[in-house]
Coordinates of C-alpha atoms in Angstrom, one line a residue:
Chain A
X18 CA -107.3 -87.9 -97.7
X19 CA -108.0 -88.4 -94.0
X20 CA -111.6 -88.4 -92.3
X21 CA -112.7 -85.5 -90.6
X22 CA -111.8 -85.2 -86.8
X23 CA -114.3 -84.8 -84.0
X24 CA -114.9 -84.2 -80.6
X25 CA -117.4 -84.0 -78.2
X26 CA -117.5 -81.8 -75.2
X27 CA -120.4 -82.4 -72.3
X28 CA -121.3 -79.3 -70.4
X29 CA -122.8 -80.4 -66.8
X30 CA -122.0 -80.5 -63.2
X31 CA -125.3 -83.0 -62.8
X32 CA -122.7 -85.3 -65.1
X33 CA -119.6 -84.5 -63.0
X34 CA -121.7 -85.1 -59.1
X35 CA -123.0 -88.4 -60.3
X36 CA -126.8 -86.6 -60.3
X37 CA -127.6 -87.6 -63.9
X38 CA -125.6 -90.5 -66.3
X39 CA -124.0 -89.4 -69.4
X40 CA -126.2 -91.1 -72.6
X41 CA -124.9 -88.7 -75.5
X42 CA -121.0 -89.7 -76.0
X43 CA -121.7 -93.5 -76.3
X44 CA -124.3 -92.4 -78.7
X45 CA -122.9 -89.4 -80.8
X46 CA -119.8 -91.7 -81.2
X47 CA -121.7 -94.9 -82.9
X48 CA -123.3 -92.2 -85.0
X49 CA -119.7 -90.5 -85.9
X50 CA -118.6 -93.8 -86.2
X51 CA -121.1 -94.5 -89.0
X52 CA -120.4 -91.1 -90.5
X53 CA -116.7 -91.8 -91.0
X54 CA -116.2 -89.3 -88.9
X55 CA -113.0 -89.7 -86.1
X56 CA -114.3 -88.9 -82.8
X57 CA -110.9 -88.3 -81.1
X58 CA -111.3 -86.9 -77.7
X59 CA -114.5 -86.3 -75.8
X60 CA -114.6 -84.0 -72.3
X61 CA -117.3 -83.2 -69.4
X62 CA -116.4 -80.2 -68.0
X63 CA -118.5 -78.6 -65.6
X64 CA -120.8 -74.8 -66.1
X65 CA -118.4 -72.4 -65.6
X66 CA -117.8 -70.0 -68.4
X67 CA -114.3 -69.6 -68.5
X68 CA -113.9 -73.4 -68.3
X69 CA -116.7 -73.3 -71.5
X70 CA -115.1 -70.5 -73.6
X71 CA -112.0 -72.4 -73.4
X72 CA -112.0 -75.5 -74.0
X73 CA -114.3 -74.7 -76.7
X74 CA -111.8 -72.9 -78.4
X75 CA -108.9 -75.4 -77.9
X76 CA -111.2 -78.0 -79.7
X77 CA -112.3 -75.8 -82.4
X78 CA -109.5 -75.1 -83.3
X79 CA -107.5 -78.8 -82.5
X80 CA -110.3 -80.8 -84.3
X81 CA -112.6 -80.4 -88.0
X82 CA -116.2 -80.6 -86.1
X83 CA -117.1 -79.7 -82.5
X84 CA -120.5 -81.3 -81.2
X85 CA -121.6 -79.8 -77.3
X86 CA -124.2 -81.3 -75.7
X87 CA -125.9 -79.1 -72.1
X88 CA -126.6 -76.4 -71.1
X89 CA -129.1 -74.4 -73.5
X90 CA -132.3 -74.4 -72.1
X91 CA -134.4 -71.6 -69.9
X92 CA -132.8 -72.2 -66.9
X93 CA -130.3 -69.5 -64.8
X94 CA -127.9 -72.0 -65.0
X95 CA -128.3 -73.2 -68.9
X96 CA -124.8 -70.8 -69.6
X97 CA -123.8 -72.6 -73.0
X98 CA -124.9 -70.1 -75.3
X99 CA -123.2 -67.0 -73.8
X100 CA -120.3 -68.5 -72.9
X101 CA -120.0 -70.1 -76.5
X102 CA -120.7 -66.5 -78.1
X103 CA -117.8 -65.6 -76.0
X104 CA -115.9 -67.9 -77.2
X105 CA -116.0 -66.9 -80.6
X106 CA -116.0 -63.1 -79.8
X107 CA -119.8 -62.4 -80.4
X108 CA -122.9 -61.2 -78.9
X109 CA -125.9 -62.9 -78.1
X110 CA -128.7 -61.4 -80.1
X111 CA -132.7 -62.7 -80.3
X112 CA -133.2 -64.9 -83.3
X113 CA -136.0 -64.0 -85.1
X114 CA -136.7 -67.2 -87.1
X115 CA -136.1 -69.1 -83.4
X116 CA -138.5 -66.9 -81.9
X117 CA -140.9 -67.3 -84.5
X118 CA -140.4 -71.1 -84.0
X119 CA -140.8 -70.9 -80.3
X120 CA -143.7 -68.9 -80.3
X121 CA -145.8 -71.0 -82.3
X122 CA -144.6 -74.4 -80.3
X123 CA -145.9 -72.6 -77.4
X124 CA -149.3 -71.0 -78.8
X125 CA -150.2 -74.7 -79.6
X126 CA -149.7 -75.8 -75.9
X127 CA -151.4 -74.3 -72.4
X128 CA -147.5 -73.2 -71.8
X129 CA -146.6 -69.3 -71.6
X130 CA -144.1 -68.1 -73.9
X131 CA -142.4 -66.2 -70.9
X132 CA -139.0 -64.2 -71.0
X133 CA -137.2 -67.5 -69.0
X134 CA -138.5 -69.8 -72.6
X135 CA -138.0 -66.6 -74.6
X136 CA -134.3 -66.9 -73.8
X137 CA -134.4 -70.2 -75.6
X138 CA -134.4 -67.6 -78.9
X139 CA -131.2 -65.7 -77.8
X140 CA -128.2 -67.3 -80.6
X141 CA -124.7 -65.7 -81.2
X142 CA -124.8 -63.9 -84.2
X143 CA -123.9 -65.6 -87.0
X144 CA -124.4 -68.8 -86.5
X145 CA -127.0 -71.2 -88.3
X146 CA -129.6 -72.5 -86.9
X147 CA -130.3 -76.6 -85.7
X148 CA -134.2 -77.5 -85.4
X149 CA -135.3 -79.1 -83.0
X150 CA -138.5 -81.3 -83.9
X151 CA -139.7 -82.5 -80.8
X152 CA -139.2 -79.2 -78.1
X153 CA -139.2 -76.6 -80.8
X154 CA -136.0 -74.7 -78.8
X155 CA -133.4 -74.7 -81.4
X156 CA -129.1 -76.0 -81.6
X157 CA -126.7 -73.8 -83.9
X158 CA -123.3 -73.7 -85.6
X159 CA -121.1 -71.2 -84.8
X160 CA -117.8 -71.9 -86.8
X161 CA -117.3 -75.7 -86.3
X162 CA -119.1 -76.3 -83.1
X163 CA -122.5 -77.9 -82.7
X164 CA -124.1 -76.6 -80.1
X165 CA -127.1 -79.3 -79.0
X166 CA -129.3 -79.7 -75.8
X167 CA -128.4 -82.7 -72.8
X168 CA -131.7 -84.3 -72.9
X169 CA -130.5 -87.9 -75.0
X170 CA -133.9 -88.0 -76.8
X171 CA -134.0 -84.5 -78.0
X172 CA -129.9 -84.8 -79.0
X173 CA -131.0 -87.7 -80.6
X174 CA -133.7 -85.9 -83.1
X175 CA -131.8 -83.0 -83.8
X176 CA -128.7 -85.2 -85.0
X177 CA -131.3 -87.1 -87.3
X178 CA -131.1 -83.5 -89.1
X179 CA -128.0 -82.4 -89.0
X180 CA -126.3 -85.9 -90.2
X181 CA -127.3 -84.9 -94.0
X182 CA -125.0 -81.1 -93.1
X183 CA -121.7 -82.8 -92.1
X184 CA -118.8 -83.7 -94.0
X185 CA -118.5 -88.0 -94.8
X186 CA -115.7 -89.3 -94.1
X187 CA -114.6 -92.8 -95.4
X188 CA -116.5 -95.7 -93.5
X189 CA -114.1 -97.6 -91.1
X190 CA -115.1 -101.2 -91.3
X191 CA -115.0 -103.2 -87.7
X192 CA -115.7 -106.9 -87.6
X193 CA -115.8 -108.4 -84.8
X194 CA -114.0 -112.2 -83.8
X195 CA -115.3 -113.9 -80.8
X196 CA -113.4 -116.0 -79.1
X197 CA -114.0 -118.7 -76.2
X198 CA -110.3 -117.7 -74.2
X199 CA -109.4 -115.0 -72.2
X200 CA -107.3 -112.3 -73.7
X201 CA -104.2 -113.6 -71.8
X202 CA -104.4 -116.8 -73.9
X203 CA -104.3 -114.8 -77.6
X204 CA -102.2 -111.9 -77.0
X205 CA -99.5 -113.0 -78.9
X206 CA -102.0 -113.7 -82.1
X207 CA -103.5 -110.4 -81.9
X208 CA -100.3 -108.4 -82.1
X209 CA -99.0 -110.4 -85.0
X210 CA -101.8 -110.1 -87.1
X211 CA -101.8 -105.8 -86.1
X212 CA -98.1 -106.0 -87.2
X213 CA -98.8 -108.0 -90.4
X214 CA -100.9 -105.8 -91.6
X215 CA -100.7 -102.2 -92.7
X216 CA -103.9 -99.6 -91.6
X217 CA -105.6 -101.8 -89.7
X218 CA -106.2 -101.8 -85.8
X219 CA -106.8 -104.4 -83.7
X220 CA -108.8 -104.4 -79.8
X221 CA -109.6 -106.5 -77.4
X222 CA -112.2 -106.4 -75.0
X223 CA -112.5 -109.5 -72.2
X224 CA -115.8 -110.0 -71.4
X225 CA -117.3 -112.5 -68.2
X226 CA -120.6 -114.4 -67.8
X227 CA -121.5 -116.4 -64.9
X228 CA -119.6 -120.2 -65.7
X229 CA -118.2 -118.4 -69.2
X230 CA -115.7 -116.0 -70.4
X231 CA -114.5 -115.0 -73.5
X232 CA -112.9 -112.1 -76.0
X233 CA -115.1 -109.9 -78.4
X234 CA -111.5 -109.5 -81.0
X235 CA -112.2 -106.1 -83.0
X236 CA -110.8 -105.7 -86.2
X237 CA -110.9 -102.3 -87.9
X238 CA -109.3 -100.7 -90.9
X239 CA -110.2 -98.3 -93.5
X240 CA -110.1 -100.5 -95.9
X241 CA -112.6 -103.6 -96.0
X242 CA -110.9 -106.2 -97.3
X243 CA -107.7 -106.0 -95.4
X244 CA -109.7 -105.9 -92.8
X245 CA -111.8 -109.1 -93.0
X246 CA -109.2 -110.9 -94.5
X247 CA -107.0 -110.0 -91.1
X248 CA -110.3 -111.2 -88.8
X249 CA -110.0 -114.2 -90.7
X250 CA -106.4 -115.1 -89.5
X251 CA -107.0 -114.3 -86.4
X252 CA -110.3 -116.4 -86.1
X253 CA -108.2 -119.3 -87.9
X254 CA -104.6 -118.8 -85.4
X255 CA -107.3 -118.9 -82.5
X256 CA -108.9 -122.1 -83.3
X257 CA -105.7 -123.3 -84.5
X258 CA -104.5 -123.2 -80.2
X259 CA -108.7 -125.4 -79.6
X260 CA -110.4 -122.8 -78.8
X261 CA -113.7 -122.0 -80.5
X262 CA -113.3 -118.2 -82.8
X263 CA -115.8 -117.0 -84.9
X264 CA -116.7 -113.8 -87.2
X265 CA -119.7 -112.3 -85.9
X266 CA -122.1 -111.6 -89.1
X267 CA -124.1 -108.4 -89.0
X268 CA -127.3 -108.8 -87.1
X269 CA -126.3 -111.6 -84.6
X270 CA -126.7 -111.0 -81.3
X271 CA -123.2 -111.4 -80.1
Chain B
X12 CA -111.2 -75.7 -46.2
X13 CA -112.2 -76.5 -49.2
X14 CA -113.0 -80.3 -50.8
X15 CA -109.9 -82.2 -52.5
X16 CA -110.6 -81.9 -56.7
X17 CA -110.5 -85.2 -58.9
X18 CA -110.5 -85.4 -62.6
X19 CA -111.6 -88.8 -64.8
X20 CA -108.9 -90.2 -67.9
X21 CA -110.6 -93.2 -69.8
X22 CA -108.5 -94.0 -71.9
X23 CA -109.5 -96.2 -75.0
X24 CA -110.6 -96.5 -78.6
X25 CA -113.4 -98.6 -78.1
X26 CA -115.2 -95.9 -76.2
X27 CA -114.3 -93.3 -79.2
X28 CA -115.3 -95.5 -81.9
X29 CA -118.8 -95.9 -80.0
X30 CA -118.0 -99.9 -79.4
X31 CA -118.4 -99.7 -76.3
X32 CA -120.3 -97.4 -73.8
X33 CA -118.3 -95.9 -70.9
X34 CA -119.9 -96.7 -67.5
X35 CA -116.7 -95.8 -65.4
X36 CA -117.5 -91.6 -65.7
X37 CA -120.8 -92.6 -63.8
X38 CA -120.0 -94.6 -61.6
X39 CA -116.8 -93.0 -60.1
X40 CA -118.6 -89.6 -60.3
X41 CA -121.5 -91.3 -57.7
X42 CA -118.3 -92.6 -55.5
X43 CA -116.6 -89.4 -55.3
X44 CA -119.1 -87.3 -54.5
X45 CA -120.5 -89.2 -51.3
X46 CA -116.6 -89.2 -50.8
X47 CA -117.2 -85.3 -50.9
X48 CA -114.8 -85.1 -53.6
X49 CA -115.2 -82.8 -56.6
X50 CA -115.2 -84.1 -59.6
X51 CA -114.0 -81.4 -62.0
X52 CA -113.4 -82.9 -65.1
X53 CA -113.7 -85.7 -67.0
X54 CA -111.7 -86.6 -70.7
X55 CA -112.1 -89.7 -72.8
X56 CA -109.1 -90.5 -74.8
X57 CA -107.3 -92.8 -77.3
X58 CA -105.5 -95.3 -76.5
X59 CA -102.2 -93.2 -77.9
X60 CA -98.7 -93.3 -76.2
X61 CA -98.3 -89.0 -76.0
X62 CA -102.1 -88.8 -75.6
X63 CA -101.9 -90.7 -72.3
X64 CA -98.8 -89.0 -71.1
X65 CA -99.5 -85.5 -71.9
X66 CA -103.1 -85.9 -70.4
X67 CA -102.2 -87.2 -67.3
X68 CA -99.8 -84.5 -66.4
X69 CA -101.7 -82.1 -67.0
X70 CA -104.6 -83.3 -64.9
X71 CA -101.9 -84.6 -62.3
X72 CA -100.6 -80.9 -61.8
X73 CA -104.2 -79.4 -62.2
X74 CA -106.4 -81.5 -59.5
X75 CA -105.5 -83.0 -56.1
X76 CA -107.1 -86.9 -57.4
X77 CA -106.4 -88.0 -60.8
X78 CA -108.1 -91.6 -61.7
X79 CA -107.7 -93.4 -65.0
X80 CA -109.9 -96.5 -66.3
X81 CA -108.7 -98.8 -69.6
X82 CA -105.5 -100.0 -70.8
X83 CA -104.0 -102.4 -68.8
X84 CA -104.7 -105.9 -69.7
X85 CA -102.4 -108.3 -70.9
X86 CA -102.8 -107.5 -75.0
X87 CA -100.7 -105.3 -77.2
X88 CA -102.7 -102.2 -76.9
X89 CA -103.0 -102.0 -73.2
X90 CA -100.4 -99.1 -72.9
X91 CA -101.4 -97.4 -70.4
X92 CA -99.7 -98.2 -67.5
X93 CA -96.2 -97.8 -69.6
X94 CA -97.1 -94.5 -70.2
X95 CA -98.2 -93.7 -67.1
X96 CA -94.8 -94.3 -65.9
X97 CA -93.2 -92.4 -68.8
X98 CA -95.5 -89.2 -67.5
X99 CA -93.9 -89.3 -64.4
X100 CA -89.9 -90.3 -66.0
X101 CA -89.8 -93.9 -63.9
X102 CA -89.0 -97.2 -65.5
X103 CA -91.1 -100.1 -65.5
X104 CA -90.7 -102.3 -63.5
X105 CA -91.6 -106.2 -63.1
X106 CA -93.1 -106.1 -59.0
X107 CA -92.7 -108.6 -57.0
X108 CA -96.1 -108.7 -55.1
X109 CA -97.7 -108.1 -57.9
X110 CA -96.4 -111.2 -59.7
X111 CA -96.5 -113.5 -56.7
X112 CA -100.4 -112.4 -56.7
X113 CA -100.2 -112.9 -60.3
X114 CA -98.7 -116.4 -60.0
X115 CA -100.7 -117.9 -57.3
X116 CA -104.2 -116.2 -58.8
X117 CA -103.3 -118.5 -62.6
X118 CA -102.3 -121.7 -60.1
X119 CA -105.6 -121.7 -59.0
X120 CA -106.7 -122.0 -62.8
X121 CA -106.5 -124.2 -66.0
X122 CA -105.0 -120.8 -67.7
X123 CA -101.2 -120.6 -68.5
X124 CA -99.5 -117.5 -66.5
X125 CA -97.8 -116.8 -70.2
X126 CA -95.6 -113.9 -71.2
X127 CA -98.6 -111.8 -72.1
X128 CA -100.7 -112.7 -68.3
X129 CA -97.0 -111.9 -66.6
X130 CA -97.3 -108.0 -68.4
X131 CA -99.3 -107.3 -65.8
X132 CA -96.8 -107.5 -63.0
X133 CA -95.3 -104.7 -64.9
X134 CA -95.4 -101.9 -62.8
X135 CA -94.2 -98.3 -62.6
X136 CA -91.2 -97.7 -60.1
X137 CA -92.2 -96.5 -56.8
X138 CA -95.8 -97.3 -57.4
X139 CA -98.1 -98.9 -55.0
X140 CA -100.6 -101.5 -55.9
X141 CA -104.4 -101.8 -56.0
X142 CA -105.6 -104.9 -55.0
X143 CA -108.1 -106.4 -57.3
X144 CA -110.5 -108.9 -55.9
X145 CA -111.8 -110.0 -58.7
X146 CA -108.5 -111.1 -61.8
X147 CA -105.9 -110.4 -59.5
X148 CA -104.1 -107.7 -62.0
X149 CA -103.4 -105.0 -59.4
X150 CA -104.1 -101.6 -60.6
X151 CA -101.7 -99.1 -59.0
X152 CA -100.9 -95.2 -57.6
X153 CA -98.1 -93.0 -59.0
X154 CA -97.6 -89.6 -57.6
X155 CA -102.2 -88.6 -57.1
X156 CA -102.6 -90.6 -60.2
X157 CA -104.6 -94.2 -59.3
X158 CA -104.7 -96.5 -62.0
X159 CA -107.7 -99.0 -62.6
X160 CA -109.2 -101.2 -65.2
X161 CA -111.7 -100.6 -67.8
X162 CA -114.1 -103.8 -67.2
X163 CA -116.7 -101.9 -65.1
X164 CA -117.2 -104.6 -62.5
X165 CA -113.0 -105.2 -62.0
X166 CA -112.9 -101.3 -61.4
X167 CA -115.5 -100.8 -58.9
X168 CA -114.5 -104.0 -56.7
X169 CA -111.1 -102.2 -56.8
X170 CA -112.5 -99.0 -56.4
X171 CA -114.3 -100.8 -53.5
X172 CA -111.1 -101.5 -51.6
X173 CA -109.5 -97.9 -52.5
X174 CA -111.8 -96.1 -50.9
X175 CA -110.2 -95.8 -47.4
X176 CA -106.7 -94.6 -48.8
X177 CA -108.8 -92.0 -50.7
X178 CA -108.9 -88.6 -48.7
X179 CA -112.3 -87.0 -47.6
X180 CA -114.3 -84.2 -47.9
X181 CA -117.1 -82.5 -46.5
X182 CA -120.0 -84.8 -47.6
X183 CA -122.4 -82.1 -50.2
X184 CA -125.8 -82.4 -49.2
X185 CA -128.3 -82.9 -52.1
X186 CA -132.0 -82.5 -52.2
X187 CA -134.3 -82.8 -54.8
X188 CA -137.6 -81.0 -55.1
X189 CA -139.2 -82.6 -58.1
X190 CA -141.5 -80.0 -59.5
X191 CA -144.7 -81.1 -62.4
X192 CA -144.3 -77.9 -64.5
X193 CA -141.7 -77.3 -67.1
X194 CA -138.5 -75.7 -66.1
X195 CA -139.9 -72.6 -68.0
X196 CA -142.5 -72.2 -65.6
X197 CA -140.3 -72.5 -62.2
X198 CA -137.0 -70.7 -63.9
X199 CA -137.4 -67.0 -62.2
X200 CA -138.1 -69.0 -59.0
X201 CA -135.0 -71.2 -59.1
X202 CA -132.9 -68.0 -60.1
X203 CA -134.2 -65.8 -56.9
X204 CA -133.5 -68.8 -54.5
X205 CA -129.9 -69.1 -56.0
X206 CA -129.3 -65.9 -55.4
X207 CA -130.9 -65.4 -52.1
X208 CA -128.5 -68.1 -50.5
X209 CA -124.6 -68.1 -50.0
X210 CA -123.2 -71.4 -51.2
X211 CA -125.8 -73.3 -53.0
X212 CA -126.1 -74.4 -56.3
X213 CA -129.3 -74.9 -58.0
X214 CA -129.8 -77.6 -61.1
X215 CA -132.9 -78.1 -62.7
X216 CA -133.9 -81.3 -65.0
X217 CA -136.4 -81.6 -67.2
X218 CA -137.6 -84.4 -67.8
X219 CA -140.7 -86.2 -70.2
X220 CA -143.0 -89.4 -69.4
X221 CA -145.8 -90.3 -72.3
X222 CA -148.6 -87.7 -71.1
X223 CA -146.7 -86.0 -68.5
X224 CA -143.6 -83.7 -67.7
X225 CA -142.4 -82.2 -65.2
X226 CA -138.7 -80.6 -63.2
X227 CA -136.5 -82.2 -61.0
X228 CA -135.1 -79.7 -58.8
X229 CA -131.9 -80.1 -57.6
X230 CA -130.1 -77.6 -54.4
X231 CA -126.5 -78.5 -53.4
X232 CA -124.4 -77.5 -51.0
X233 CA -122.1 -77.9 -48.0
X234 CA -124.2 -76.6 -45.4
X235 CA -127.2 -79.1 -44.9
X236 CA -129.6 -76.7 -43.0
X237 CA -129.3 -74.1 -45.3
X238 CA -129.5 -76.3 -49.0
X239 CA -132.5 -78.0 -46.5
X240 CA -134.2 -73.8 -46.0
X241 CA -133.4 -73.3 -50.1
X242 CA -135.3 -76.2 -51.4
X243 CA -138.2 -75.5 -49.1
X244 CA -138.2 -72.4 -50.3
X245 CA -138.7 -73.9 -53.8
X246 CA -141.0 -75.9 -53.1
X247 CA -143.4 -73.6 -51.1
X248 CA -142.9 -70.7 -54.4
X249 CA -143.8 -73.5 -57.0
X250 CA -146.9 -74.9 -55.2
X251 CA -147.8 -71.2 -54.8
X252 CA -147.9 -71.0 -59.0
X253 CA -150.6 -74.0 -58.0
X254 CA -148.2 -76.9 -59.6
X255 CA -146.8 -79.4 -57.5
X256 CA -144.1 -80.3 -56.2
X257 CA -142.9 -82.0 -53.2
X258 CA -138.9 -82.6 -51.7
X259 CA -138.1 -86.3 -52.7
X260 CA -137.1 -88.3 -49.4
X261 CA -134.4 -90.4 -49.9
X262 CA -135.7 -94.0 -50.6
X263 CA -138.5 -92.1 -52.6
X264 CA -138.6 -94.1 -55.9
X265 CA -138.2 -90.3 -57.8

């Protein structure tokens, strides 16, 4: 049995123009990893209706789960809801539960629940709502597409509620071996151990600090024992070169 | 005449697993914007040969310029160079200029220029080299694909040298109007001004601080005068609501 697969679509001209730096891909990637879901691809696309429709259709058929962020607010450039409805040939309706929760939210503020804000209660027919504990405006799930806002704090709060509804997978074990050496020195060791064990993946990430450099070697695999053995083999072989190497324990500051 | 179009491909399992947070999309997006190049799409893909080949072919035919980051180091999981060569049916050769620059670089260190490091002199036939002022290993340009490393500091240093070789476009004017109001309050104003002027785009980005919130309204356009007029109209209409609004001058800390 393999883990569920997933893709992320970040929707927003502001990311492509560099004005806003995306923080959602990295955060969602970590959450999906810890949930045992394999993130296979992420795309940043503009606020163009046809692009959203084509990308959502493609990713929805290609992967078990799709997550979108951005474009579900109250303004004219927030076209995600309508485009995703169109991708699945659904009309958009004023959703009574969404409207109720927004009405209640705005009744507790001095903000008017005007036409722009009412738009946030428009949801594709047959979609399930995703609660928004911060600013009330819900996201939704249509088929396998999970539609979330672009503001990271709100996306994160909404994902926490969504988490229990996602399918679980086998959590990957990931072990870091910190090596006091450039990756060129230890490349053959990593390749040898990668080939020696089935089902593990060995990645290497060079780092540089003033006066110091090294490589974080990351061993990942579904089987915790095999992954641990491979990490120890790498640490041992690197130490045998006369270079420092230690396995980073959870809680270590690397 | 329209601006050149571009796409970014970030290649790396470590981004999709959440271990490493991508910083290259945001940085490159800003550089391309300031160069008058329209970034149309960004993708994060895994270190899978067929995925790299298919993605590079697709993006290369779809956009004027493609930038990749990641996977050109000395280790077994660095398969970008070979995959991009394959995408254009080119062999990979030991490039004499790349080899010379790496030989010279390693002669000045106590690091051995071993087989793994020599691999970084392997470049697709007919590619142009991109200088690497930090760690010597060059990137390359094949057709319209610009191949850069994943480490942000090295990518950034290499892009600085590459910049003069890129086609220029008309630099977009981008003006921010800071409004002391939620975007729901000013949505109709933004939509009205968006429709009133040709060739401008109005985006809105809500922000939240403890005890305070507001919206950054961003007006973009190729014509600086029209863009400035639209920004002033928005500021005026928001002020008329009794809400604060001011145009952010370059150098202001927003």
